[in-house]
Structures are given as structure tokens and as C-alpha cells.
């Protein structure tokens, strides 16, 4: 790592201070970092905050969130506090089932081959399960398969899909190993050629469904309830708004995922492909009023997370965060993340449908401007408050104030 840093210092003209900054791996020991990915030079640290007030399926959670964006942790905590009034979040799940795909091309009789493959289901599943006796012994493993013929720009393809219960693992390794193992059998049965053997991140057999009732008084009154329902209708009708609506959900989901060492790209891919499953891009949440005129929110999305076999088991900070959550299973993590996604969406829509998002952001924005203008320690808050009081929350003003303060010194 040090050699790479030295090379990099020459290459990019880094200062000694920059080299020390990059080389600092924080809570992740450098020998672990160096083995997690390639060409490692150091660490990239994000703030870790704790969201509070989360009551999920009757259990209280302190929720670790790692991200760079101000307001998200505060918004989630505040939303969770309002949700508590009516009992918190109720979350269910479909079980930890992932799909592995095997792509077969050049099949002389695709429909006939599909039937033959389906008839060999037992043998194919047995072959898949031979790859992971541990998972099978814990009640997981390949449980079923589906065969489909799809039309493509390169002609018909026979696609075999393995449905694998991944237990407490995210499952990419287990599923990919199984898909590779059964591929020769698929080739033999189909008389075709297998190319891809890989997990699908459209994890629609690994869903969480979260719901919560938000008390109308606690959230700011009937007008805000109405505004949130209108916001949902906007997202439902317009993909430009819907992308941002779903982004707000992912602010929460991904922050918890990062804190717990999860594959955030898999989660993003799953979320957005699920949102577009009907052919139109739709919100991952729904919002409506109930008969008491309280607000009812639901979230349904894939949540492919694991506690064994990934960074969650290797990264010391991720391990500590999993401990803070007090998790018993990967499913429990998925459920908490579903609750956080719903809370985050509620908080964003509530702000947007009432005072707007900027008011809450301003203080934090002012602080980050002050820091980027060079303010240190207590100066940051002093300068931020001054800019807010002056209603001049701008980088040039922050710079002037930093200069003023250092001159005074
Ligand atoms: C900002 O990170 C997220 C929001 O834009 C989400 C939304 O508009 O619903 C506030």
C-alpha cells in the first residue's frame, strides 16, 4: 500500500498531508482493506450516524447510517418518531430467495428443450445443491427452477432460472457457483451452448413489505396528509418525479446498507428494476389516507442483504453496526431497511408538501459551506449561524467570514 501511495504521490503531485489522508483506513485495518479489493492505497471514510426512534415489528432499533448527505439521519429519526404514535413499522418478507440465470443459445428446438430441461428439474436441483452442503444443511439451497424461451435480437434463447434460498447470505457466490455447476447439464439436455451463468439482481423473490400509519396531527395536519398523497400521485404519473421519489427512499436504504457492509449496487439495481417491472417506472411506495384521515404508507421492494460471506462479516465497523442493530438474521436486516426506506420517503414528502426541503437543509448546508471555505472546529458553527442570520448562505460569504475570523486572531 505504501509503495502504491508513493507512486501515486509522484504521479498526481500529492502533498504529504494528502498522502496521509488517503492512506488512513480508519476503522478498517489496512491489511483487511488491502485484501478486500485490488490496488488498495487507503480508505475512504464517510460519516456514520445513528437514526433513532425506530420501532419495527414491535422491536426498538438504533439504526446505523453511513452517508455524505446532511439531513437524512435527522429526517429518518423524525419520521420514525411520528410512526411510533400509531405503533411503528410493520414489515413482512417473502424469504431470502435469489434467482440464478443460465443463458442457452443456438438451441435447435427451444420449446422442446425447455420441456426437457423442466423434466430434469430434480437432477438439476440436486447438482446445484451439491455445491453448497452447508447452505442446504441450514435449510437453504436451490428449491425450484423455471425455464423460459425468450426472443432476442440474436434469436431465441432458453433461459434456465434457479430459485435459491440463500438463508443469511446475500447469495451471489452461492447462486453463481450453482449456475456454473448445472450449465454443462443444461447444454447436454438442450443441445445448445451456455454463455452467461449469473445471479439476477431483480430479486423479486426476496421482497420486503413495510407499512406504517402516520398520525395526521403528529405529522402536521390534514393538509400535509393531502399534500403527501398528491406527491405520490405525481410520482406515480411521471418518471421524472418518480426517479427522485425513489432516490429519497434509497437515501435511507443505502445508508444502512453501507453501514452494514452490504452490496449497495445490487440493492440499487434491484430497486430500480423492480420499480420498472410493469414496463413503466413506478414509485416503490404508496401513500393514502385511511378512514381516520391518518396517512398510510407502504413500501415494497427487493432487499438482497446478507450477514454471512460478505463485508458484513469482514469489515470491523460493519460488524459493530450489525451488533448495534442486534440482528438475528439477514431477513431482520432487510426488514429494518424496508422501514428506513419508508421513513425516509415519508420525511422527504412531508417536507416537500409543507415547508419545502431547503429550510431543514439550510443549517447543515451552511455548515458544509463553512467547512469547505476552510473553517475548523467551533468556527464552523459560528460561521454557519452568521450566514443563516444574514440570509446569505453562500460560499463567497463563508470565505469572507473565515478570513475575518483569522484576521481577528
Ligand atoms: C434528496 O436527497 C431526496 C429528495 O429529493 C427526495 C424527494 O424529492 O422525494 C428530497
GROMACS .gro file of C-alpha atoms and ligand atoms in nm:
model
  419
    1UNK     CA    1   0.000   0.000   0.000
    2UNK     CA    2   0.280   0.239   0.091
    3UNK     CA    3   0.457   0.174  -0.242
    4UNK     CA    4   0.139   0.246  -0.432
    5UNK     CA    5   0.086   0.564  -0.235
    6UNK     CA    6   0.439   0.681  -0.310
    7UNK     CA    7   0.388   0.618  -0.681
    8UNK     CA    8   0.058   0.799  -0.666
    9UNK     CA    9   0.213   1.092  -0.483
   10UNK     CA   10   0.462   1.139  -0.767
   11UNK     CA   11   0.202   1.083  -1.037
   12UNK     CA   12  -0.056   1.327  -0.902
   13UNK     CA   13   0.172   1.567  -0.713
   14UNK     CA   14   0.005   1.491  -0.380
   15UNK     CA   15   0.120   1.669  -0.066
   16UNK     CA   16   0.243   1.466   0.231
   17UNK     CA   17  -0.078   1.559   0.410
   18UNK     CA   18  -0.289   1.425   0.121
   19UNK     CA   19  -0.092   1.101   0.125
   20UNK     CA   20  -0.159   1.059   0.498
   21UNK     CA   21  -0.529   1.133   0.442
   22UNK     CA   22  -0.563   0.875   0.166
   23UNK     CA   23  -0.358   0.615   0.349
   24UNK     CA   24  -0.575   0.634   0.659
   25UNK     CA   25  -0.809   0.334   0.654
   26UNK     CA   26  -0.999   0.449   0.964
   27UNK     CA   27  -1.177   0.167   1.143
   28UNK     CA   28  -1.079  -0.079   0.872
   29UNK     CA   29  -0.736  -0.230   0.940
   30UNK     CA   30  -0.514  -0.178   0.636
   31UNK     CA   31  -0.435  -0.547   0.593
   32UNK     CA   32  -0.808  -0.622   0.567
   33UNK     CA   33  -0.862  -0.330   0.328
   34UNK     CA   34  -0.569  -0.449   0.118
   35UNK     CA   35  -0.732  -0.790   0.077
   36UNK     CA   36  -1.087  -0.673   0.013
   37UNK     CA   37  -1.022  -0.515  -0.328
   38UNK     CA   38  -0.728  -0.458  -0.561
   39UNK     CA   39  -0.466  -0.182  -0.591
   40UNK     CA   40  -0.557  -0.056  -0.244
   41UNK     CA   41  -0.392   0.265  -0.129
   42UNK     CA   42  -0.603   0.350   0.175
   43UNK     CA   43  -0.957   0.411   0.291
   44UNK     CA   44  -1.246   0.640   0.207
   45UNK     CA   45  -1.431   0.737   0.521
   46UNK     CA   46  -1.792   0.851   0.543
   47UNK     CA   47  -1.969   0.990   0.848
   48UNK     CA   48  -2.160   0.726   1.044
   49UNK     CA   49  -2.475   0.848   1.219
   50UNK     CA   50  -2.737   0.669   1.426
   51UNK     CA   51  -3.106   0.706   1.340
   52UNK     CA   52  -3.327   0.681   1.645
   53UNK     CA   53  -3.691   0.607   1.734
   54UNK     CA   54  -3.728   0.308   1.501
   55UNK     CA   55  -3.993   0.064   1.619
   56UNK     CA   56  -4.008  -0.223   1.370
   57UNK     CA   57  -4.233  -0.524   1.426
   58UNK     CA   58  -4.256  -0.431   1.794
   59UNK     CA   59  -3.879  -0.410   1.849
   60UNK     CA   60  -3.676  -0.093   1.907
   61UNK     CA   61  -3.372  -0.027   1.692
   62UNK     CA   62  -3.089   0.223   1.682
   63UNK     CA   63  -3.007   0.229   1.311
   64UNK     CA   64  -2.654   0.296   1.180
   65UNK     CA   65  -2.643   0.503   0.863
   66UNK     CA   66  -2.329   0.589   0.663
   67UNK     CA   67  -2.360   0.865   0.406
   68UNK     CA   68  -2.238   1.206   0.298
   69UNK     CA   69  -2.575   1.386   0.275
   70UNK     CA   70  -2.693   1.616   0.553
   71UNK     CA   71  -3.049   1.590   0.691
   72UNK     CA   72  -3.104   1.223   0.605
   73UNK     CA   73  -3.036   1.081   0.953
   74UNK     CA   74  -3.237   1.355   1.122
   75UNK     CA   75  -3.525   1.308   0.877
   76UNK     CA   76  -3.535   0.930   0.928
   77UNK     CA   77  -3.529   0.970   1.308
   78UNK     CA   78  -3.805   1.226   1.297
   79UNK     CA   79  -4.022   1.015   1.066
   80UNK     CA   80  -3.971   0.711   1.290
   81UNK     CA   81  -4.079   0.919   1.590
   82UNK     CA   82  -4.405   1.013   1.417
   83UNK     CA   83  -4.461   0.649   1.309
   84UNK     CA   84  -4.432   0.539   1.674
   85UNK     CA   85  -4.755   0.721   1.762
   86UNK     CA   86  -4.952   0.454   1.573
   87UNK     CA   87  -4.731   0.155   1.657
   88UNK     CA   88  -4.426   0.194   1.435
   89UNK     CA   89  -4.344  -0.007   1.123
   90UNK     CA   90  -4.484  -0.346   1.035
   91UNK     CA   91  -4.265  -0.531   0.789
   92UNK     CA   92  -4.303  -0.871   0.626
   93UNK     CA   93  -4.084  -1.052   0.374
   94UNK     CA   94  -4.103  -1.321   0.107
   95UNK     CA   95  -3.798  -1.513   0.229
   96UNK     CA   96  -3.436  -1.491   0.110
   97UNK     CA   97  -3.475  -1.639  -0.239
   98UNK     CA   98  -3.244  -1.527  -0.521
   99UNK     CA   99  -3.257  -1.615  -0.889
  100UNK     CA  100  -2.964  -1.756  -1.087
  101UNK     CA  101  -2.987  -1.739  -1.466
  102UNK     CA  102  -2.834  -1.970  -1.724
  103UNK     CA  103  -2.840  -1.841  -2.081
  104UNK     CA  104  -2.850  -2.104  -2.356
  105UNK     CA  105  -2.820  -2.009  -2.721
  106UNK     CA  106  -2.820  -2.195  -3.054
  107UNK     CA  107  -3.076  -2.445  -2.927
  108UNK     CA  108  -3.219  -2.638  -3.226
  109UNK     CA  109  -3.566  -2.678  -3.069
  110UNK     CA  110  -3.601  -2.416  -2.794
  111UNK     CA  111  -3.953  -2.509  -2.680
  112UNK     CA  112  -3.879  -2.881  -2.686
  113UNK     CA  113  -3.554  -2.820  -2.494
  114UNK     CA  114  -3.737  -2.609  -2.236
  115UNK     CA  115  -3.974  -2.901  -2.171
  116UNK     CA  116  -3.685  -3.147  -2.145
  117UNK     CA  117  -3.497  -2.923  -1.901
  118UNK     CA  118  -3.810  -2.881  -1.686
  119UNK     CA  119  -3.849  -3.261  -1.681
  120UNK     CA  120  -3.495  -3.291  -1.538
  121UNK     CA  121  -3.566  -3.046  -1.258
  122UNK     CA  122  -3.488  -3.290  -0.979
  123UNK     CA  123  -3.147  -3.380  -1.119
  124UNK     CA  124  -3.058  -3.018  -1.191
  125UNK     CA  125  -3.154  -2.904  -0.841
  126UNK     CA  126  -2.956  -3.191  -0.690
  127UNK     CA  127  -2.649  -3.087  -0.891
  128UNK     CA  128  -2.693  -2.728  -0.777
  129UNK     CA  129  -2.730  -2.830  -0.413
  130UNK     CA  130  -2.416  -3.047  -0.422
  131UNK     CA  131  -2.223  -2.717  -0.446
  132UNK     CA  132  -2.326  -2.586  -0.107
  133UNK     CA  133  -2.388  -2.858   0.152
  134UNK     CA  134  -2.357  -2.602   0.432
  135UNK     CA  135  -2.640  -2.386   0.296
  136UNK     CA  136  -2.851  -2.697   0.238
  137UNK     CA  137  -2.787  -2.819   0.594
  138UNK     CA  138  -2.920  -2.486   0.720
  139UNK     CA  139  -3.243  -2.528   0.526
  140UNK     CA  140  -3.139  -2.325   0.220
  141UNK     CA  141  -3.034  -2.424  -0.129
  142UNK     CA  142  -3.183  -2.449  -0.477
  143UNK     CA  143  -3.553  -2.514  -0.426
  144UNK     CA  144  -3.705  -2.476  -0.770
  145UNK     CA  145  -3.638  -2.379  -1.128
  146UNK     CA  146  -3.810  -2.211  -1.416
  147UNK     CA  147  -3.736  -2.244  -1.786
  148UNK     CA  148  -3.834  -1.978  -2.035
  149UNK     CA  149  -3.778  -1.918  -2.405
  150UNK     CA  150  -3.713  -1.555  -2.488
  151UNK     CA  151  -3.691  -1.381  -2.823
  152UNK     CA  152  -3.383  -1.161  -2.861
  153UNK     CA  153  -3.206  -0.967  -3.136
  154UNK     CA  154  -2.978  -1.272  -3.166
  155UNK     CA  155  -3.263  -1.519  -3.196
  156UNK     CA  156  -3.440  -1.734  -2.938
  157UNK     CA  157  -3.267  -1.826  -2.612
  158UNK     CA  158  -3.356  -2.080  -2.348
  159UNK     CA  159  -3.312  -1.929  -2.004
  160UNK     CA  160  -3.300  -2.154  -1.701
  161UNK     CA  161  -3.365  -1.986  -1.369
  162UNK     CA  162  -3.264  -2.145  -1.039
  163UNK     CA  163  -3.450  -2.027  -0.730
  164UNK     CA  164  -3.212  -2.046  -0.438
  165UNK     CA  165  -3.296  -1.990  -0.074
  166UNK     CA  166  -2.982  -1.807   0.039
  167UNK     CA  167  -3.053  -1.802   0.413
  168UNK     CA  168  -2.836  -1.543   0.583
  169UNK     CA  169  -2.615  -1.486   0.278
  170UNK     CA  170  -2.672  -1.224   0.011
  171UNK     CA  171  -2.618  -1.524  -0.210
  172UNK     CA  172  -2.428  -1.406  -0.517
  173UNK     CA  173  -2.144  -1.654  -0.461
  174UNK     CA  174  -2.369  -1.948  -0.383
  175UNK     CA  175  -2.603  -1.879  -0.675
  176UNK     CA  176  -2.326  -1.817  -0.929
  177UNK     CA  177  -2.147  -2.138  -0.826
  178UNK     CA  178  -2.471  -2.333  -0.865
  179UNK     CA  179  -2.547  -2.177  -1.204
  180UNK     CA  180  -2.199  -2.267  -1.329
  181UNK     CA  181  -2.231  -2.622  -1.197
  182UNK     CA  182  -2.558  -2.704  -1.372
  183UNK     CA  183  -2.461  -2.536  -1.701
  184UNK     CA  184  -2.300  -2.849  -1.859
  185UNK     CA  185  -2.620  -3.046  -1.787
  186UNK     CA  186  -2.827  -2.771  -1.947
  187UNK     CA  187  -2.604  -2.780  -2.254
  188UNK     CA  188  -2.636  -3.154  -2.281
  189UNK     CA  189  -3.014  -3.158  -2.245
  190UNK     CA  190  -3.073  -2.863  -2.476
  191UNK     CA  191  -2.803  -2.935  -2.736
  192UNK     CA  192  -2.729  -2.563  -2.716
  193UNK     CA  193  -2.440  -2.352  -2.590
  194UNK     CA  194  -2.441  -2.189  -2.248
  195UNK     CA  195  -2.288  -1.845  -2.215
  196UNK     CA  196  -2.390  -1.649  -1.905
  197UNK     CA  197  -2.437  -1.813  -1.564
  198UNK     CA  198  -2.511  -1.543  -1.312
  199UNK     CA  199  -2.741  -1.415  -1.037
  200UNK     CA  200  -3.021  -1.170  -1.124
  201UNK     CA  201  -3.033  -0.853  -0.920
  202UNK     CA  202  -3.403  -0.819  -0.995
  203UNK     CA  203  -3.459  -1.002  -0.668
  204UNK     CA  204  -3.837  -1.017  -0.687
  205UNK     CA  205  -3.847  -1.331  -0.477
  206UNK     CA  206  -3.669  -1.154  -0.194
  207UNK     CA  207  -3.905  -0.868  -0.120
  208UNK     CA  208  -3.981  -0.673   0.194
  209UNK     CA  209  -4.317  -0.506   0.252
  210UNK     CA  210  -4.322  -0.228   0.508
  211UNK     CA  211  -4.622  -0.034   0.623
  212UNK     CA  212  -4.687   0.237   0.879
  213UNK     CA  213  -4.966   0.470   0.982
  214UNK     CA  214  -4.859   0.831   1.036
  215UNK     CA  215  -5.087   1.018   1.271
  216UNK     CA  216  -5.232   1.325   1.100
  217UNK     CA  217  -5.183   1.556   1.399
  218UNK     CA  218  -4.829   1.438   1.465
  219UNK     CA  219  -4.730   1.492   1.103
  220UNK     CA  220  -4.867   1.844   1.076
  221UNK     CA  221  -5.234   1.821   0.989
  222UNK     CA  222  -5.474   1.710   0.717
  223UNK     CA  223  -5.337   1.946   0.459
  224UNK     CA  224  -4.995   1.781   0.481
  225UNK     CA  225  -5.158   1.437   0.453
  226UNK     CA  226  -5.329   1.557   0.137
  227UNK     CA  227  -5.006   1.705   0.005
  228UNK     CA  228  -4.824   1.374   0.053
  229UNK     CA  229  -5.097   1.185  -0.131
  230UNK     CA  230  -5.070   1.437  -0.415
  231UNK     CA  231  -4.689   1.393  -0.413
  232UNK     CA  232  -4.735   1.018  -0.451
  233UNK     CA  233  -4.981   1.069  -0.738
  234UNK     CA  234  -4.722   1.291  -0.909
  235UNK     CA  235  -4.452   1.022  -0.878
  236UNK     CA  236  -4.693   0.754  -0.996
  237UNK     CA  237  -4.773   0.952  -1.311
  238UNK     CA  238  -4.435   1.099  -1.402
  239UNK     CA  239  -4.099   0.919  -1.427
  240UNK     CA  240  -3.900   1.242  -1.377
  241UNK     CA  241  -4.058   1.289  -1.035
  242UNK     CA  242  -4.060   0.915  -0.966
  243UNK     CA  243  -3.681   0.889  -1.002
  244UNK     CA  244  -3.640   1.148  -0.726
  245UNK     CA  245  -3.914   0.994  -0.513
  246UNK     CA  246  -3.734   0.659  -0.526
  247UNK     CA  247  -3.397   0.829  -0.473
  248UNK     CA  248  -3.529   0.958  -0.143
  249UNK     CA  249  -3.615   0.601  -0.039
  250UNK     CA  250  -3.266   0.485  -0.136
  251UNK     CA  251  -3.111   0.763   0.075
  252UNK     CA  252  -3.219   0.558   0.376
  253UNK     CA  253  -3.181   0.208   0.238
  254UNK     CA  254  -2.829   0.259   0.103
  255UNK     CA  255  -2.705   0.444   0.412
  256UNK     CA  256  -2.797   0.145   0.631
  257UNK     CA  257  -2.659  -0.092   0.368
  258UNK     CA  258  -2.322   0.086   0.361
  259UNK     CA  259  -2.304   0.092   0.740
  260UNK     CA  260  -2.365  -0.283   0.745
  261UNK     CA  261  -2.123  -0.379   0.468
  262UNK     CA  262  -2.383  -0.465   0.204
  263UNK     CA  263  -2.361  -0.464  -0.176
  264UNK     CA  264  -2.525  -0.129  -0.242
  265UNK     CA  265  -2.512  -0.163  -0.622
  266UNK     CA  266  -2.712  -0.487  -0.603
  267UNK     CA  267  -2.972  -0.310  -0.391
  268UNK     CA  268  -2.994  -0.012  -0.629
  269UNK     CA  269  -3.020  -0.240  -0.934
  270UNK     CA  270  -3.290  -0.446  -0.762
  271UNK     CA  271  -3.487  -0.143  -0.650
  272UNK     CA  272  -3.499   0.035  -0.983
  273UNK     CA  273  -3.559  -0.275  -1.197
  274UNK     CA  274  -3.842  -0.371  -0.960
  275UNK     CA  275  -3.982  -0.019  -0.987
  276UNK     CA  276  -3.990  -0.064  -1.365
  277UNK     CA  277  -4.123  -0.420  -1.368
  278UNK     CA  278  -4.457  -0.325  -1.528
  279UNK     CA  279  -4.277  -0.158  -1.818
  280UNK     CA  280  -4.336   0.187  -1.664
  281UNK     CA  281  -4.113   0.327  -1.388
  282UNK     CA  282  -4.320   0.349  -1.069
  283UNK     CA  283  -4.278   0.452  -0.704
  284UNK     CA  284  -4.161   0.183  -0.460
  285UNK     CA  285  -4.403   0.326  -0.203
  286UNK     CA  286  -4.774   0.407  -0.198
  287UNK     CA  287  -4.946   0.673   0.014
  288UNK     CA  288  -5.312   0.709   0.101
  289UNK     CA  289  -5.544   0.841   0.370
  290UNK     CA  290  -5.731   0.593   0.593
  291UNK     CA  291  -6.082   0.643   0.733
  292UNK     CA  292  -5.944   0.840   1.030
  293UNK     CA  293  -5.769   1.066   0.779
  294UNK     CA  294  -5.430   0.949   0.901
  295UNK     CA  295  -5.166   0.876   0.640
  296UNK     CA  296  -5.086   0.516   0.548
  297UNK     CA  297  -4.762   0.438   0.369
  298UNK     CA  298  -4.641   0.110   0.222
  299UNK     CA  299  -4.312   0.016   0.065
  300UNK     CA  300  -4.243  -0.296  -0.140
  301UNK     CA  301  -3.900  -0.362  -0.283
  302UNK     CA  302  -3.631  -0.628  -0.324
  303UNK     CA  303  -3.386  -0.634  -0.035
  304UNK     CA  304  -3.097  -0.867  -0.109
  305UNK     CA  305  -2.882  -0.842   0.202
  306UNK     CA  306  -2.663  -1.089   0.388
  307UNK     CA  307  -2.485  -1.129   0.718
  308UNK     CA  308  -2.250  -1.412   0.621
  309UNK     CA  309  -1.998  -1.440   0.342
  310UNK     CA  310  -1.953  -1.072   0.263
  311UNK     CA  311  -1.814  -0.748   0.401
  312UNK     CA  312  -2.066  -0.770   0.688
  313UNK     CA  313  -1.851  -1.048   0.830
  314UNK     CA  314  -1.512  -0.893   0.748
  315UNK     CA  315  -1.533  -0.517   0.796
  316UNK     CA  316  -1.498  -0.441   1.169
  317UNK     CA  317  -1.721  -0.132   1.152
  318UNK     CA  318  -1.991  -0.325   0.965
  319UNK     CA  319  -1.972  -0.597   1.230
  320UNK     CA  320  -2.013  -0.339   1.505
  321UNK     CA  321  -2.310  -0.185   1.327
  322UNK     CA  322  -2.477  -0.523   1.289
  323UNK     CA  323  -2.426  -0.566   1.663
  324UNK     CA  324  -2.585  -0.225   1.734
  325UNK     CA  325  -2.889  -0.337   1.534
  326UNK     CA  326  -2.898  -0.658   1.740
  327UNK     CA  327  -2.981  -0.863   1.431
  328UNK     CA  328  -3.067  -1.231   1.446
  329UNK     CA  329  -3.086  -1.283   1.067
  330UNK     CA  330  -3.037  -1.123   0.728
  331UNK     CA  331  -3.415  -1.107   0.696
  332UNK     CA  332  -3.430  -0.890   1.005
  333UNK     CA  333  -3.177  -0.651   0.848
  334UNK     CA  334  -3.387  -0.643   0.528
  335UNK     CA  335  -3.697  -0.559   0.732
  336UNK     CA  336  -3.527  -0.275   0.920
  337UNK     CA  337  -3.401  -0.138   0.589
  338UNK     CA  338  -3.755  -0.151   0.450
  339UNK     CA  339  -3.875   0.052   0.747
  340UNK     CA  340  -3.596   0.306   0.699
  341UNK     CA  341  -3.679   0.339   0.327
  342UNK     CA  342  -4.042   0.408   0.408
  343UNK     CA  343  -3.949   0.654   0.685
  344UNK     CA  344  -3.709   0.838   0.455
  345UNK     CA  345  -3.968   0.872   0.182
  346UNK     CA  346  -4.226   0.996   0.433
  347UNK     CA  347  -3.985   1.257   0.569
  348UNK     CA  348  -3.899   1.386   0.222
  349UNK     CA  349  -4.261   1.406   0.105
  350UNK     CA  350  -4.370   1.569   0.430
  351UNK     CA  351  -4.108   1.840   0.393
  352UNK     CA  352  -4.180   1.886   0.023
  353UNK     CA  353  -4.556   1.901   0.078
  354UNK     CA  354  -4.524   2.164   0.352
  355UNK     CA  355  -4.233   2.397   0.422
  356UNK     CA  356  -4.013   2.266   0.138
  357UNK     CA  357  -3.687   2.082   0.166
  358UNK     CA  358  -3.449   2.379   0.186
  359UNK     CA  359  -3.538   2.510   0.530
  360UNK     CA  360  -3.426   2.193   0.706
  361UNK     CA  361  -3.124   2.167   0.481
  362UNK     CA  362  -3.002   2.520   0.537
  363UNK     CA  363  -2.824   2.482   0.868
  364UNK     CA  364  -2.642   2.172   0.753
  365UNK     CA  365  -2.572   2.324   0.415
  366UNK     CA  366  -2.430   2.635   0.585
  367UNK     CA  367  -2.205   2.414   0.795
  368UNK     CA  368  -2.070   2.224   0.498
  369UNK     CA  369  -2.010   2.554   0.313
  370UNK     CA  370  -1.821   2.685   0.614
  371UNK     CA  371  -1.607   2.371   0.622
  372UNK     CA  372  -1.531   2.384   0.251
  373UNK     CA  373  -1.431   2.751   0.295
  374UNK     CA  374  -1.171   2.635   0.548
  375UNK     CA  375  -1.349   2.683   0.883
  376UNK     CA  376  -1.230   2.449   1.160
  377UNK     CA  377  -1.383   2.331   1.490
  378UNK     CA  378  -1.617   2.581   1.655
  379UNK     CA  379  -1.567   2.828   1.370
  380UNK     CA  380  -1.789   2.606   1.159
  381UNK     CA  381  -2.097   2.663   1.373
  382UNK     CA  382  -2.024   3.032   1.431
  383UNK     CA  383  -1.992   3.098   1.058
  384UNK     CA  384  -2.294   2.884   0.971
  385UNK     CA  385  -2.512   3.069   1.222
  386UNK     CA  386  -2.393   3.406   1.098
  387UNK     CA  387  -2.473   3.318   0.736
  388UNK     CA  388  -2.819   3.193   0.836
  389UNK     CA  389  -2.888   3.512   1.035
  390UNK     CA  390  -2.774   3.723   0.740
  391UNK     CA  391  -2.969   3.502   0.496
  392UNK     CA  392  -2.650   3.481   0.289
  393UNK     CA  393  -2.572   3.112   0.276
  394UNK     CA  394  -2.306   3.123   0.009
  395UNK     CA  395  -1.951   3.003  -0.041
  396UNK     CA  396  -1.808   3.353  -0.101
  397UNK     CA  397  -1.962   3.477   0.226
  398UNK     CA  398  -1.827   3.175   0.413
  399UNK     CA  399  -1.479   3.250   0.277
  400UNK     CA  400  -1.503   3.617   0.386
  401UNK     CA  401  -1.608   3.511   0.734
  402UNK     CA  402  -1.323   3.261   0.763
  403UNK     CA  403  -1.080   3.538   0.666
  404UNK     CA  404  -1.239   3.784   0.911
  405UNK     CA  405  -1.206   3.538   1.196
  406UNK     CA  406  -0.844   3.450   1.120
  407UNK     CA  407  -0.755   3.823   1.094
  408UNK     CA  408  -0.910   3.886   1.435
  409UNK     CA  409  -0.689   3.615   1.575
  410LIG     C1  410  -3.281   1.434  -0.164
  410LIG     O1  411  -3.165   1.358  -0.142
  410LIG     C2  412  -3.403   1.344  -0.168
  410LIG     C3  413  -3.534   1.413  -0.209
  410LIG     O2  414  -3.514   1.482  -0.332
  410LIG     C4  415  -3.637   1.305  -0.222
  410LIG     C5  416  -3.768   1.352  -0.282
  410LIG     O3  417  -3.771   1.452  -0.358
  410LIG     O4  418  -3.870   1.284  -0.256
  410LIG     C6  419  -3.575   1.515  -0.107
   0.00000   0.00000   0.00000
